[in-house]
mmCIF file of C-alpha atoms and ligand atoms in Angstrom:
data_model
loop_
_atom_site.group_PDB
_atom_site.id
_atom_site.type_symbol
_atom_site.label_atom_id
_atom_site.label_comp_id
_atom_site.label_asym_id
_atom_site.label_seq_id
_atom_site.Cartn_x
_atom_site.Cartn_y
_atom_site.Cartn_z
ATOM 1 C CA MET A 24 -5.658 10.039 13.770
ATOM 2 C CA ILE A 25 -9.002 8.422 13.503
ATOM 3 C CA VAL A 26 -12.031 9.058 11.502
ATOM 4 C CA VAL A 27 -15.353 8.157 13.177
ATOM 5 C CA MET A 28 -18.153 6.912 10.334
ATOM 6 C CA ASN A 29 -21.519 8.102 10.283
ATOM 7 C CA HIS A 30 -24.304 5.389 11.470
ATOM 8 C CA THR A 31 -26.072 5.896 8.214
ATOM 9 C CA THR A 32 -22.876 5.344 6.134
ATOM 10 C CA SER A 33 -23.148 1.887 4.413
ATOM 11 C CA ASP A 34 -20.091 -0.765 4.105
ATOM 12 C CA GLN A 35 -19.713 0.072 0.213
ATOM 13 C CA GLU A 36 -19.343 3.986 1.207
ATOM 14 C CA ILE A 37 -16.811 3.186 3.840
ATOM 15 C CA SER A 38 -14.695 0.783 1.446
ATOM 16 C CA ASN A 39 -14.982 3.815 -1.007
ATOM 17 C CA LEU A 40 -13.590 6.298 1.492
ATOM 18 C CA ILE A 41 -10.778 3.793 2.472
ATOM 19 C CA GLU A 42 -9.560 3.816 -1.071
ATOM 20 C CA GLU A 43 -10.041 7.613 -1.516
ATOM 21 C CA LEU A 44 -7.898 8.067 1.592
ATOM 22 C CA LYS A 45 -5.020 5.500 0.987
ATOM 23 C CA SER A 46 -4.819 7.179 -2.644
ATOM 24 C CA SER A 47 -4.416 10.732 -1.140
ATOM 25 C CA TYR A 48 -2.031 9.857 1.568
ATOM 26 C CA PRO A 49 0.776 7.676 2.366
ATOM 27 C CA VAL A 50 -0.815 6.116 5.392
ATOM 28 C CA GLU A 51 -1.965 2.506 6.351
ATOM 29 C CA ILE A 52 -5.736 2.680 7.263
ATOM 30 C CA GLN A 53 -7.147 0.011 9.918
ATOM 31 C CA LYS A 54 -10.876 -0.578 9.761
ATOM 32 C CA ILE A 55 -12.196 -1.151 13.284
ATOM 33 C CA THR A 56 -15.757 -2.299 13.310
ATOM 34 C CA GLY A 57 -17.299 -1.637 16.819
ATOM 35 C CA SER A 58 -20.504 -2.453 18.353
ATOM 36 C CA GLU A 59 -21.691 1.302 17.842
ATOM 37 C CA ARG A 60 -20.035 2.836 14.802
ATOM 38 C CA THR A 61 -17.085 2.083 12.473
ATOM 39 C CA VAL A 62 -13.960 3.864 12.921
ATOM 40 C CA LEU A 63 -10.860 4.357 10.659
ATOM 41 C CA GLY A 64 -7.533 4.394 12.239
ATOM 42 C CA PHE A 65 -4.441 6.011 10.388
ATOM 43 C CA ILE A 66 -1.157 4.343 10.954
ATOM 44 C CA GLY A 67 1.999 6.320 9.401
ATOM 45 C CA ASP A 68 2.799 9.890 8.880
ATOM 46 C CA THR A 69 -0.268 11.908 9.259
ATOM 47 C CA SER A 70 1.075 15.511 9.287
ATOM 48 C CA GLY A 71 -0.322 16.412 5.632
ATOM 49 C CA VAL A 72 -3.552 14.776 6.092
ATOM 50 C CA ASP A 73 -6.211 17.419 5.594
ATOM 51 C CA MET A 74 -8.682 16.999 8.673
ATOM 52 C CA GLU A 75 -11.081 19.706 7.829
ATOM 53 C CA GLN A 76 -11.689 18.191 4.471
ATOM 54 C CA ILE A 77 -12.299 14.575 5.931
ATOM 55 C CA GLN A 78 -14.708 16.199 8.429
ATOM 56 C CA GLU A 79 -16.881 17.858 5.665
ATOM 57 C CA ASP A 80 -17.220 14.599 4.272
ATOM 58 C CA SER A 81 -21.139 13.488 4.508
ATOM 59 C CA ARG A 82 -20.027 10.070 5.174
ATOM 60 C CA VAL A 83 -18.010 11.030 8.261
ATOM 61 C CA TYR A 84 -19.101 11.893 11.675
ATOM 62 C CA ARG A 85 -16.200 13.012 13.419
ATOM 63 C CA VAL A 86 -12.119 13.308 12.804
ATOM 64 C CA MET A 87 -9.639 13.290 16.027
ATOM 65 C CA ARG A 88 -5.873 13.281 16.225
ATOM 66 C CA VAL A 89 -4.589 10.494 18.458
ATOM 67 C CA ARG A 90 -2.571 11.971 21.128
ATOM 68 C CA GLU A 91 -0.700 8.935 22.124
ATOM 69 C CA PRO A 92 2.401 8.003 19.771
ATOM 70 C CA PHE A 93 1.234 4.406 19.880
ATOM 71 C CA LYS A 94 -1.261 3.357 17.245
ATOM 72 C CA LYS A 95 -1.683 -0.116 16.727
ATOM 73 C CA ALA A 96 -1.445 -0.912 20.477
ATOM 74 C CA ASN A 97 -3.859 1.918 21.113
ATOM 75 C CA ARG A 98 -7.278 1.201 22.431
ATOM 76 C CA LEU A 99 -8.886 3.857 20.298
ATOM 77 C CA PHE A 100 -7.776 1.432 17.220
ATOM 78 C CA HIS A 101 -9.085 -1.575 19.012
ATOM 79 C CA PRO A 102 -11.658 -0.972 21.602
ATOM 80 C CA ASP A 103 -12.065 -4.608 22.614
ATOM 81 C CA ASN A 104 -9.448 -6.312 24.958
ATOM 82 C CA SER A 105 -7.046 -8.436 22.605
ATOM 83 C CA VAL A 106 -6.863 -11.895 23.874
ATOM 84 C CA VAL A 107 -3.588 -14.080 23.047
ATOM 85 C CA GLU A 108 -4.499 -17.906 22.374
ATOM 86 C CA VAL A 109 -1.460 -20.463 22.755
ATOM 87 C CA ASN A 110 -2.299 -24.160 22.342
ATOM 88 C CA GLY A 111 -6.083 -23.683 23.648
ATOM 89 C CA ARG A 112 -4.952 -21.519 26.470
ATOM 90 C CA LYS A 113 -6.182 -17.640 26.713
ATOM 91 C CA ILE A 114 -4.207 -14.776 28.178
ATOM 92 C CA GLY A 115 -6.723 -11.782 28.260
ATOM 93 C CA GLY A 116 -10.441 -11.103 27.951
ATOM 94 C CA LYS A 117 -12.065 -13.340 31.063
ATOM 95 C CA ASP A 118 -9.127 -15.211 31.239
ATOM 96 C CA ILE A 119 -6.388 -15.085 33.723
ATOM 97 C CA ALA A 120 -3.184 -17.005 33.036
ATOM 98 C CA ILE A 121 -0.800 -18.574 35.394
ATOM 99 C CA ILE A 122 2.780 -18.885 34.331
ATOM 100 C CA ALA A 123 4.979 -20.777 36.656
ATOM 101 C CA GLY A 124 8.381 -22.161 37.110
ATOM 102 C CA PRO A 125 12.142 -21.869 38.055
ATOM 103 C CA CYS A 126 13.979 -18.680 37.092
ATOM 104 C CA SER A 127 16.429 -20.753 35.377
ATOM 105 C CA VAL A 128 16.302 -24.157 34.144
ATOM 106 C CA GLU A 129 19.057 -26.267 35.942
ATOM 107 C CA SER A 130 18.346 -29.968 35.134
ATOM 108 C CA GLU A 131 16.019 -32.224 33.830
ATOM 109 C CA GLU A 132 14.957 -33.445 37.174
ATOM 110 C CA GLN A 133 14.303 -30.042 38.456
ATOM 111 C CA ILE A 134 12.300 -28.695 35.163
ATOM 112 C CA VAL A 135 10.216 -31.813 34.851
ATOM 113 C CA GLY A 136 9.617 -32.029 38.411
ATOM 114 C CA ILE A 137 8.673 -28.525 38.446
ATOM 115 C CA ALA A 138 6.662 -28.604 35.505
ATOM 116 C CA GLU A 139 4.593 -31.675 36.733
ATOM 117 C CA ALA A 140 3.897 -29.913 40.134
ATOM 118 C CA VAL A 141 2.873 -26.588 38.705
ATOM 119 C CA LYS A 142 0.588 -28.119 36.113
ATOM 120 C CA ALA A 143 -1.165 -30.157 39.051
ATOM 121 C CA SER A 144 -1.868 -26.848 40.983
ATOM 122 C CA GLY A 145 -3.529 -25.119 37.833
ATOM 123 C CA ALA A 146 -0.529 -23.176 35.862
ATOM 124 C CA ALA A 147 -1.482 -22.753 32.189
ATOM 125 C CA PHE A 148 2.332 -22.375 31.030
ATOM 126 C CA LEU A 149 5.764 -23.228 32.250
ATOM 127 C CA ARG A 150 8.344 -20.666 32.760
ATOM 128 C CA GLY A 151 12.099 -21.190 32.888
ATOM 129 C CA GLY A 152 15.203 -19.230 32.004
ATOM 130 C CA ALA A 153 17.837 -20.950 29.317
ATOM 131 C CA TYR A 154 19.534 -17.778 28.523
ATOM 132 C CA LYS A 155 19.936 -15.657 31.346
ATOM 133 C CA PRO A 156 20.651 -11.870 31.526
ATOM 134 C CA ARG A 157 22.952 -11.610 34.833
ATOM 135 C CA THR A 158 23.884 -8.491 36.284
ATOM 136 C CA SER A 159 27.142 -10.111 37.147
ATOM 137 C CA PRO A 160 29.347 -12.018 34.191
ATOM 138 C CA TYR A 161 30.673 -14.299 37.007
ATOM 139 C CA ALA A 162 27.097 -15.685 37.837
ATOM 140 C CA PHE A 163 25.426 -18.460 36.318
ATOM 141 C CA GLN A 164 24.607 -17.739 32.723
ATOM 142 C CA GLY A 165 22.144 -20.152 32.111
ATOM 143 C CA LEU A 166 22.432 -23.927 30.188
ATOM 144 C CA GLU A 167 21.493 -22.150 26.868
ATOM 145 C CA GLU A 168 20.845 -24.282 23.982
ATOM 146 C CA ASP A 169 20.754 -27.432 26.680
ATOM 147 C CA GLY A 170 18.287 -25.409 28.551
ATOM 148 C CA LEU A 171 15.851 -25.249 25.704
ATOM 149 C CA GLU A 172 16.084 -28.912 25.007
ATOM 150 C CA LEU A 173 15.309 -29.399 28.869
ATOM 151 C CA LEU A 174 12.304 -27.208 28.326
ATOM 152 C CA LYS A 175 11.061 -29.134 25.359
ATOM 153 C CA ILE A 176 11.297 -32.350 27.287
ATOM 154 C CA ALA A 177 9.225 -30.892 30.094
ATOM 155 C CA ARG A 178 6.689 -29.754 27.544
ATOM 156 C CA ALA A 179 6.612 -33.057 25.999
ATOM 157 C CA LYS A 180 5.983 -34.807 29.494
ATOM 158 C CA THR A 181 3.317 -32.325 30.740
ATOM 159 C CA GLY A 182 1.815 -30.546 27.719
ATOM 160 C CA LEU A 183 2.477 -27.323 29.113
ATOM 161 C CA PRO A 184 3.321 -24.622 26.642
ATOM 162 C CA ILE A 185 6.818 -23.062 27.203
ATOM 163 C CA VAL A 186 7.839 -19.180 27.958
ATOM 164 C CA THR A 187 11.622 -18.560 27.940
ATOM 165 C CA GLU A 188 13.699 -15.363 27.332
ATOM 166 C CA ILE A 189 15.561 -14.709 24.104
ATOM 167 C CA MET A 190 18.712 -12.411 24.263
ATOM 168 C CA TYR A 191 20.262 -12.775 20.851
ATOM 169 C CA PRO A 192 18.694 -11.925 17.521
ATOM 170 C CA GLN A 193 20.465 -14.949 15.955
ATOM 171 C CA THR A 194 18.966 -17.485 18.247
ATOM 172 C CA ILE A 195 15.545 -15.949 16.748
ATOM 173 C CA ASP A 196 14.687 -19.013 14.153
ATOM 174 C CA LYS A 197 15.476 -21.597 16.969
ATOM 175 C CA PHE A 198 13.185 -20.007 19.593
ATOM 176 C CA VAL A 199 10.259 -19.690 16.703
ATOM 177 C CA GLU A 200 10.485 -23.079 16.322
ATOM 178 C CA ASP A 201 10.921 -24.336 20.167
ATOM 179 C CA VAL A 202 9.166 -21.980 22.082
ATOM 180 C CA ASP A 203 5.606 -21.230 22.582
ATOM 181 C CA ILE A 204 5.954 -17.538 24.045
ATOM 182 C CA ILE A 205 9.204 -15.459 23.608
ATOM 183 C CA GLN A 206 9.858 -13.349 26.466
ATOM 184 C CA ILE A 207 11.768 -10.042 26.081
ATOM 185 C CA GLY A 208 13.391 -9.413 29.321
ATOM 186 C CA ALA A 209 13.466 -5.975 31.102
ATOM 187 C CA ARG A 210 17.043 -5.153 29.924
ATOM 188 C CA ASN A 211 16.092 -5.991 26.442
ATOM 189 C CA MET A 212 12.672 -4.053 26.388
ATOM 190 C CA GLN A 213 14.348 -1.036 24.212
ATOM 191 C CA ASN A 214 16.574 -3.520 22.076
ATOM 192 C CA PHE A 215 15.031 -2.165 19.091
ATOM 193 C CA ALA A 216 16.672 -4.465 16.530
ATOM 194 C CA LEU A 217 15.552 -7.620 18.661
ATOM 195 C CA LEU A 218 11.795 -6.064 18.805
ATOM 196 C CA LYS A 219 11.922 -5.437 14.956
ATOM 197 C CA GLU A 220 13.141 -8.888 14.126
ATOM 198 C CA LEU A 221 10.098 -10.556 16.564
ATOM 199 C CA GLY A 222 7.759 -8.129 14.809
ATOM 200 C CA ARG A 223 8.668 -10.249 11.674
ATOM 201 C CA THR A 224 7.650 -13.506 13.465
ATOM 202 C CA LYS A 225 4.011 -14.949 14.266
ATOM 203 C CA LYS A 226 4.919 -15.972 17.969
ATOM 204 C CA PRO A 227 3.359 -14.487 20.934
ATOM 205 C CA ILE A 228 5.658 -12.383 22.705
ATOM 206 C CA LEU A 229 5.939 -11.565 26.416
ATOM 207 C CA LEU A 230 7.425 -8.098 26.840
ATOM 208 C CA LYS A 231 8.487 -6.973 30.219
ATOM 209 C CA ARG A 232 8.463 -3.454 31.321
ATOM 210 C CA GLY A 233 12.053 -1.847 31.302
ATOM 211 C CA LEU A 234 13.843 -1.213 34.861
ATOM 212 C CA SER A 235 13.456 2.342 34.592
ATOM 213 C CA SER A 236 10.826 2.762 31.613
ATOM 214 C CA THR A 237 7.688 4.863 31.654
ATOM 215 C CA ILE A 238 4.282 3.544 30.484
ATOM 216 C CA GLU A 239 4.637 5.075 27.312
ATOM 217 C CA GLU A 240 7.934 4.063 26.511
ATOM 218 C CA TRP A 241 6.764 0.108 27.393
ATOM 219 C CA ILE A 242 3.840 0.338 25.111
ATOM 220 C CA MET A 243 5.983 2.247 22.175
ATOM 221 C CA ALA A 244 8.374 -1.217 22.546
ATOM 222 C CA ALA A 245 4.971 -3.164 21.918
ATOM 223 C CA GLU A 246 4.298 -0.713 19.010
ATOM 224 C CA TYR A 247 7.563 -1.512 17.586
ATOM 225 C CA ILE A 248 6.713 -5.393 17.478
ATOM 226 C CA MET A 249 3.265 -4.822 16.133
ATOM 227 C CA ALA A 250 4.456 -2.501 13.457
ATOM 228 C CA GLY A 251 6.424 -5.396 12.168
ATOM 229 C CA GLY A 252 3.064 -7.197 11.817
ATOM 230 C CA ASN A 253 2.903 -9.303 14.919
ATOM 231 C CA GLU A 254 0.084 -8.041 17.109
ATOM 232 C CA GLN A 255 0.426 -11.085 19.688
ATOM 233 C CA VAL A 256 2.239 -9.070 22.250
ATOM 234 C CA ILE A 257 1.632 -9.570 26.032
ATOM 235 C CA LEU A 258 2.931 -6.903 28.651
ATOM 236 C CA CYS A 259 4.293 -7.669 32.030
ATOM 237 C CA GLU A 260 5.037 -5.200 34.809
ATOM 238 C CA ARG A 261 7.478 -6.717 36.897
ATOM 239 C CA GLY A 262 8.679 -3.704 38.943
ATOM 240 C CA ILE A 263 10.569 -0.402 38.393
ATOM 241 C CA ARG A 264 13.605 1.296 40.026
ATOM 242 C CA THR A 265 12.548 3.587 42.775
ATOM 243 C CA PHE A 266 14.530 4.861 45.850
ATOM 244 C CA GLU A 267 12.966 2.019 47.792
ATOM 245 C CA ASN A 268 15.431 -0.533 48.412
ATOM 246 C CA TYR A 269 13.600 -2.954 50.958
ATOM 247 C CA THR A 270 11.747 -4.620 47.839
ATOM 248 C CA ARG A 271 14.004 -5.571 44.852
ATOM 249 C CA ASN A 272 11.881 -3.289 42.650
ATOM 250 C CA THR A 273 8.613 -1.516 43.155
ATOM 251 C CA LEU A 274 5.694 -3.297 41.711
ATOM 252 C CA ASP A 275 3.628 -0.522 39.992
ATOM 253 C CA LEU A 276 0.200 -1.912 40.132
ATOM 254 C CA SER A 277 -1.298 1.282 38.783
ATOM 255 C CA ALA A 278 0.413 0.592 35.531
ATOM 256 C CA ILE A 279 -2.099 -1.993 34.887
ATOM 257 C CA CYS A 280 -4.873 0.432 35.345
ATOM 258 C CA ALA A 281 -2.860 2.878 32.884
ATOM 259 C CA VAL A 282 -2.347 0.288 30.412
ATOM 260 C CA LYS A 283 -5.879 -1.086 30.491
ATOM 261 C CA LYS A 284 -6.959 2.187 29.600
ATOM 262 C CA LEU A 285 -4.574 3.264 26.927
ATOM 263 C CA SER A 286 -4.298 -0.068 25.171
ATOM 264 C CA HIS A 287 -6.120 -3.140 24.442
ATOM 265 C CA LEU A 288 -3.086 -5.406 25.029
ATOM 266 C CA PRO A 289 -3.057 -8.057 27.604
ATOM 267 C CA VAL A 290 -1.121 -7.201 30.559
ATOM 268 C CA ILE A 291 0.312 -9.491 33.401
ATOM 269 C CA VAL A 292 2.159 -9.236 36.633
ATOM 270 C CA ASP A 293 5.278 -10.760 37.839
ATOM 271 C CA PRO A 294 5.316 -10.365 41.358
ATOM 272 C CA SER A 295 8.613 -12.503 41.796
ATOM 273 C CA HIS A 296 11.181 -9.891 40.051
ATOM 274 C CA ALA A 297 8.818 -6.993 41.285
ATOM 275 C CA THR A 298 9.379 -7.637 44.960
ATOM 276 C CA GLY A 299 12.360 -10.030 45.400
ATOM 277 C CA LEU A 300 10.654 -11.681 48.268
ATOM 278 C CA LYS A 301 8.765 -14.819 48.350
ATOM 279 C CA PHE A 302 6.373 -13.821 51.263
ATOM 280 C CA MET A 303 4.977 -10.962 49.129
ATOM 281 C CA VAL A 304 4.320 -13.185 45.970
ATOM 282 C CA GLU A 305 0.932 -14.327 47.172
ATOM 283 C CA PRO A 306 -0.497 -10.725 48.148
ATOM 284 C CA MET A 307 0.858 -9.282 44.869
ATOM 285 C CA CYS A 308 -0.920 -12.100 42.943
ATOM 286 C CA MET A 309 -4.302 -11.098 44.347
ATOM 287 C CA ALA A 310 -3.403 -7.668 44.161
ATOM 288 C CA ALA A 311 -2.817 -8.070 40.568
ATOM 289 C CA ILE A 312 -6.299 -9.645 39.832
ATOM 290 C CA ALA A 313 -7.626 -6.602 41.721
ATOM 291 C CA ALA A 314 -6.114 -4.282 39.421
ATOM 292 C CA GLY A 315 -7.346 -5.849 36.386
ATOM 293 C CA ALA A 316 -4.347 -7.832 35.196
ATOM 294 C CA ASP A 317 -4.838 -10.862 32.705
ATOM 295 C CA GLY A 318 -2.216 -13.425 34.354
ATOM 296 C CA VAL A 319 1.014 -13.714 36.658
ATOM 297 C CA ILE A 320 4.265 -15.202 35.952
ATOM 298 C CA ILE A 321 5.663 -16.763 39.181
ATOM 299 C CA GLU A 322 8.859 -18.115 40.041
ATOM 300 C CA VAL A 323 8.519 -21.677 41.685
ATOM 301 C CA HIS A 324 11.586 -23.738 42.687
ATOM 302 C CA ASN A 325 11.541 -27.149 44.220
ATOM 303 C CA ASN A 326 14.682 -26.236 46.551
ATOM 304 C CA PRO A 327 14.860 -22.262 46.589
ATOM 305 C CA ALA A 328 17.757 -22.167 49.325
ATOM 306 C CA LYS A 329 19.797 -24.168 46.564
ATOM 307 C CA ALA A 330 18.526 -22.243 43.299
ATOM 308 C CA LEU A 331 21.115 -21.389 40.888
ATOM 309 C CA CYS A 332 19.288 -17.910 40.426
ATOM 310 C CA ASP A 333 16.643 -15.941 42.374
ATOM 311 C CA GLY A 334 16.283 -18.230 45.293
ATOM 312 C CA ALA A 335 14.850 -15.680 47.731
ATOM 313 C CA GLN A 336 12.084 -14.798 45.690
ATOM 314 C CA SER A 337 11.027 -18.224 44.453
ATOM 315 C CA ILE A 338 8.122 -20.028 46.264
ATOM 316 C CA THR A 339 7.968 -23.896 46.366
ATOM 317 C CA PRO A 340 5.460 -25.910 44.620
ATOM 318 C CA GLN A 341 3.387 -26.450 47.921
ATOM 319 C CA GLU A 342 3.424 -22.749 48.264
ATOM 320 C CA PHE A 343 2.627 -22.395 44.774
ATOM 321 C CA ASP A 344 -0.462 -24.796 45.082
ATOM 322 C CA LYS A 345 -1.958 -22.551 47.830
ATOM 323 C CA VAL A 346 -1.532 -19.506 45.488
ATOM 324 C CA ALA A 347 -3.113 -20.952 42.821
ATOM 325 C CA ASP A 348 -6.206 -21.952 44.661
ATOM 326 C CA LYS A 349 -6.514 -18.482 46.203
ATOM 327 C CA MET A 350 -6.347 -16.762 42.817
ATOM 328 C CA ARG A 351 -9.142 -19.110 41.592
ATOM 329 C CA LYS A 352 -11.238 -17.773 44.104
ATOM 330 C CA TYR A 353 -10.026 -14.030 43.767
ATOM 331 C CA ALA A 354 -10.577 -14.434 39.924
ATOM 332 C CA ALA A 355 -14.452 -15.496 40.699
ATOM 333 C CA ILE A 356 -15.090 -12.281 42.629
ATOM 334 C CA GLU A 357 -13.662 -10.410 39.586
ATOM 335 C CA GLU A 358 -16.087 -12.441 37.280
ATOM 336 C CA ARG A 359 -13.018 -13.884 35.785
ATOM 337 C CA GLN A 360 -11.502 -17.295 35.423
ATOM 338 C CA ILE A 361 -8.236 -18.815 35.574
ATOM 339 C CA SER A 362 -7.306 -20.120 32.023
ATOM 340 C CA GLU A 363 -7.284 -23.861 31.503
ATOM 341 C CA VAL A 364 -7.028 -25.722 28.414
ATOM 342 C CA GLN A 365 -10.213 -25.418 26.160
HETATM 343 C C1 PEP B 18 13.304 -13.433 34.205
HETATM 344 O O1 PEP B 18 12.113 -13.497 34.269
HETATM 345 O O2 PEP B 18 13.859 -14.394 34.618
HETATM 346 C C2 PEP B 18 13.839 -12.093 34.301
HETATM 347 C C3 PEP B 18 15.262 -12.026 34.104
HETATM 348 O O3 PEP B 18 13.138 -11.004 34.254
HETATM 349 P P1 PEP B 18 13.257 -9.369 34.162
HETATM 350 O O4 PEP B 18 13.740 -9.398 32.810
HETATM 351 O O5 PEP B 18 12.063 -9.079 34.464
HETATM 352 O O6 PEP B 18 14.428 -9.080 35.101
HETATM 353 MN MN1 MN B 19 14.592 -14.721 37.741
#
């Protein structure tokens, strides 16, 4: 539920009303000061709230029910786009962030070499999986803790903040200490125990869309993190399951437009996992910008044919350089910019 205040209502009168409402109902009230009007957003159980009584209050312009089940992630509660800032790099607003790196960390030479190359081409963040959620238990499972250490070496050498996937709640403290953005993979999007725990941290979270999740389920997963107090959530569209099997998944670009309408959270696109095919990575990056995305996360490997994971969708550093260059031009068309260190 939201309460839109009258133009003429003073700050003091608004504060009084907030106190009155908080003492009458078991809800949290978020005050949203917009350029036009002030709005009060109700979070919690609003079933017992007497809407008519509030509507009759002379300080109030209008009372409306929020149809969507998500509140903190709802654009009604935060009309401006949220911007997540990590070590001086922005994701959201005017800035489009490029995150690049291998599917998995394989060795020091590999991760440092790729980090240096993608940095030189304009990536703002380094990705690399240390704990890998593989479909087969016999496939490479990632270097785990050693992989995290190698990511830290690559960060120390290049200054690029690191983005890597978490799998287990018991590693949260380590991730909070070592990682700049914690990724929740598609397979864990509805791991509510993990979401709740991460909601108690202050780390930016990159939340991938589940393989077969609706847009609402995806935003509700973000709401779990935000409800715990961590509002630094970046959504990532990475393709969904459809009957089509030419591509690994189907990139739902329209989801970007839907999320932008429904939510204030930044949303990025993963063209690598969405398509599974390296030749589609470049055009889907441009399409992501056209659809209004706030960034991309791209798999880059120095030797895709020998990659331990996802070689078929990985582009080389040389190919990445061309993609980044083209993205800068497309971003300018949309009056946006590729995120750089401020
Ligand atoms: C990944 O980013 O390496 C990954 C496993 O992605 P997803 O969770 O989208 O499949
Ligand atoms: Mn991968």
